[in-house]
């Protein structure tokens, strides 16, 4: 079993920030990261831009290809951590491998909140959180006509605020019929006030995107 001074579970913003901070104070300690996805570190915020075709896949990676090498990190990519033994200081991977550590950081982020609805086990239902999700969505876009987005929150609507693009708009651009279903009385309720919600809802409707609130 390989043992590292520092072990990070995660390969995204939290993990990368930690690596850069750590290496500014300890250049020698052995350091590894474990990531469920097999990709070089990428920006989730850029996924809508990739899906819309604004940027290419190479542009979602926000650190150079030699990042791990330069920061003396052992990347254990495409490996899922399934158990932590805090007593023996070991992380068990899905393939049965054990990775030892002295200090461990959990930078595992968030996961898609799946509402308790029946039928969610059917095909063509995805989250929109990871590159894997994005590639799956991209793969079937040409075969579908109607898209329902569950959740009128930040990721569904404002994922790419800077360019005034949203996941819903991205899909609409491809000529699909798009509905946004939101449980609350208005979209983005925790983030903006009622007036702003109304302005945005009107904008979406103008662009042919149906917003169904209280639904
Ligand atoms: C579509 C989209 C658009 C966004 N747009 C913006 C934006 O414009 N501005 C903004 O500030 N934020 C935005 N965000 C949010 C931002 O991306 C997150 O806040 C940020 O990625 C959180 O980083 P993190 O490192 O904490 O976790 P995450 O990015 O969630 O990374 C978690 C990491 O842990 C790994 N992991 C999880 N579980 C395991 C396991 N069991 N074993 C191994 N590895 C595991 C994952 O593979 C991943 O590498 C957006 C998010 C999405 C999904």
Short mmCIF file of C-alpha atoms in Angstrom, two decimals, residues 12 37 39-62 112 127-138 141 155 158-161 163 165-168 170-171 174:
data_model
loop_
_atom_site.label_atom_id
_atom_site.label_comp_id
_atom_site.label_asym_id
_atom_site.label_seq_id
_atom_site.Cartn_x
_atom_site.Cartn_y
_atom_site.Cartn_z
CA UNK A 12 -11.65 20.45 -8.64
CA UNK A 37 -13.62 11.25 -12.92
CA UNK A 39 -10.06 13.94 -16.47
CA UNK A 40 -7.40 16.54 -15.86
CA UNK A 41 -8.75 19.20 -13.48
CA UNK A 42 -11.45 21.27 -15.21
CA UNK A 43 -13.81 24.13 -14.43
CA UNK A 44 -17.43 23.18 -13.88
CA UNK A 45 -18.39 26.81 -14.52
CA UNK A 46 -17.23 26.38 -18.13
CA UNK A 47 -19.39 23.33 -18.86
CA UNK A 48 -22.36 25.37 -20.22
CA UNK A 49 -19.96 27.23 -22.52
CA UNK A 50 -18.65 23.91 -23.82
CA UNK A 51 -22.16 22.53 -24.31
CA UNK A 52 -23.12 25.66 -26.25
CA UNK A 53 -20.09 25.27 -28.52
CA UNK A 54 -18.56 28.58 -27.42
CA UNK A 55 -15.40 26.90 -26.20
CA UNK A 56 -13.73 23.62 -27.06
CA UNK A 57 -13.03 20.80 -24.64
CA UNK A 58 -9.36 21.83 -24.27
CA UNK A 59 -10.48 25.19 -22.87
CA UNK A 60 -12.33 23.83 -19.86
CA UNK A 61 -9.07 22.67 -18.24
CA UNK A 62 -8.03 25.57 -16.07
CA UNK A 112 -27.02 16.56 -7.75
CA UNK A 127 -27.65 15.91 -13.65
CA UNK A 128 -25.64 18.91 -14.87
CA UNK A 129 -22.73 18.94 -12.50
CA UNK A 130 -19.82 17.18 -14.13
CA UNK A 131 -18.02 16.73 -17.43
CA UNK A 132 -19.36 13.17 -17.53
CA UNK A 133 -22.93 14.55 -17.26
CA UNK A 134 -22.19 17.13 -19.97
CA UNK A 135 -20.77 14.58 -22.41
CA UNK A 136 -23.81 12.34 -21.82
CA UNK A 137 -26.19 15.25 -22.50
CA UNK A 138 -24.23 16.27 -25.60
CA UNK A 141 -29.02 16.21 -27.96
CA UNK A 155 -27.05 26.01 -12.24
CA UNK A 158 -27.53 31.31 -14.43
CA UNK A 159 -24.67 28.87 -14.92
CA UNK A 160 -23.09 31.11 -17.49
CA UNK A 161 -24.28 34.49 -16.28
CA UNK A 163 -22.33 35.71 -21.30
CA UNK A 165 -26.20 32.14 -21.39
CA UNK A 166 -28.00 29.57 -19.32
CA UNK A 167 -28.29 25.83 -19.53
CA UNK A 168 -31.85 26.37 -20.71
CA UNK A 170 -27.96 26.64 -24.47
CA UNK A 171 -30.44 23.87 -25.20
CA UNK A 174 -30.05 23.95 -30.53
#
